[in-house]
């Protein structure tokens, strides 16, 4: 009876996803992530056969700050098109630009994230370490040449696939610096999980930002890849500074003066003298060449950290690729982020998000730009079927009904929690690696195939199904 009741949709329920074929295009599989924002489901694009993830973001206008964060993220992911940054494939179209409350964003499907990879694999090779760091820095170079600072880099915000591919995600806290602004920008809000937060930001909620804050975070993440453990798991700001100085030693008076928070400055100034610990002693199993670069990434003084481009030129990456060929991005126009500089109402934000949605519907965008205000569409609607699938999954612990084949996979998107699952052989080339009888750790390890589980050095050629770009990089790794 409950299943039948779900078929009874009110006119208000039918106001979303009315572009012809939009919802029918995707076959929903299962819930793969849940959080305060809403739900993420895996799906198949029936037009291309591609596996995707559809993120339902609910009640986006309930709080203006959340709506602005969503607007910022979808805008940046449209503007930052790069192989190492997660891609939005499509955003579903609302029938009314004035009344919608939820949005459905179609992402490329990634199998896991770097946090899960680190947990499940204690035998990553030097080749893995190098390739992972190179991809992260390559994405950072692209972002920073666009004057975009991520500000919340951590392993959970770096997605991973079984072919060793990484992609940075979750740009909700990112900011854009503009050419007419100072090189060090002040922004006021929470930035970065404490463990990955640069020391100059410790205890500060209104700080000067430079690209060096992201470089520090990447250094912390790289150590976690090397050792399997967070480098600076501080329980408080003071504890965080203690852990940092235990490794790096006490900073100079000049460096301390650059710490924004007064209490943090006083604490560092009054700290007993500590000598830096040799990195080779702290990380005895690491490639010595990697430690030379790591020292630069984790310089206490942000002025001593390299840019992403300088880091890519480090001898550690010799033979991996030509750093000078890695793409840069044109600076982003100030007009794209005018909403950050003025007071905006919820209706202003709604209109701006609607405008972003139209970027994925070119003909309607053309009509919109031409001044056609009749944006209540009359195409056949598939919203009832589409929403029913989401609702059914939410009410049945993420498990699909009889009309939805139980194709499952461990995956990751910006989210609070993730579930583990499997995919049958017909849709997954590495299906033999997936077994629903595995325990949690074995399952996570299986998802990151033998390429990531430590056997890269034994592989003479990349798998034939691997994308050409990844083949190129792995072939370099195997030389």
Short mmCIF file of C-alpha atoms in Angstrom, two decimals, residues 56-61 99-104:
data_model
loop_
_atom_site.label_atom_id
_atom_site.label_comp_id
_atom_site.label_asym_id
_atom_site.label_seq_id
_atom_site.Cartn_x
_atom_site.Cartn_y
_atom_site.Cartn_z
CA UNK A 56 19.76 15.32 -4.58
CA UNK A 57 20.28 18.53 -2.62
CA UNK A 58 17.13 19.26 -0.69
CA UNK A 59 15.67 22.50 0.68
CA UNK A 60 18.57 24.51 -0.67
CA UNK A 61 17.01 27.86 0.16
CA UNK A 99 9.38 27.85 -6.94
CA UNK A 100 11.93 25.02 -6.94
CA UNK A 101 13.50 23.95 -3.64
CA UNK A 102 15.59 20.88 -4.50
CA UNK A 103 18.13 20.29 -7.23
CA UNK A 104 19.50 17.07 -8.71
#
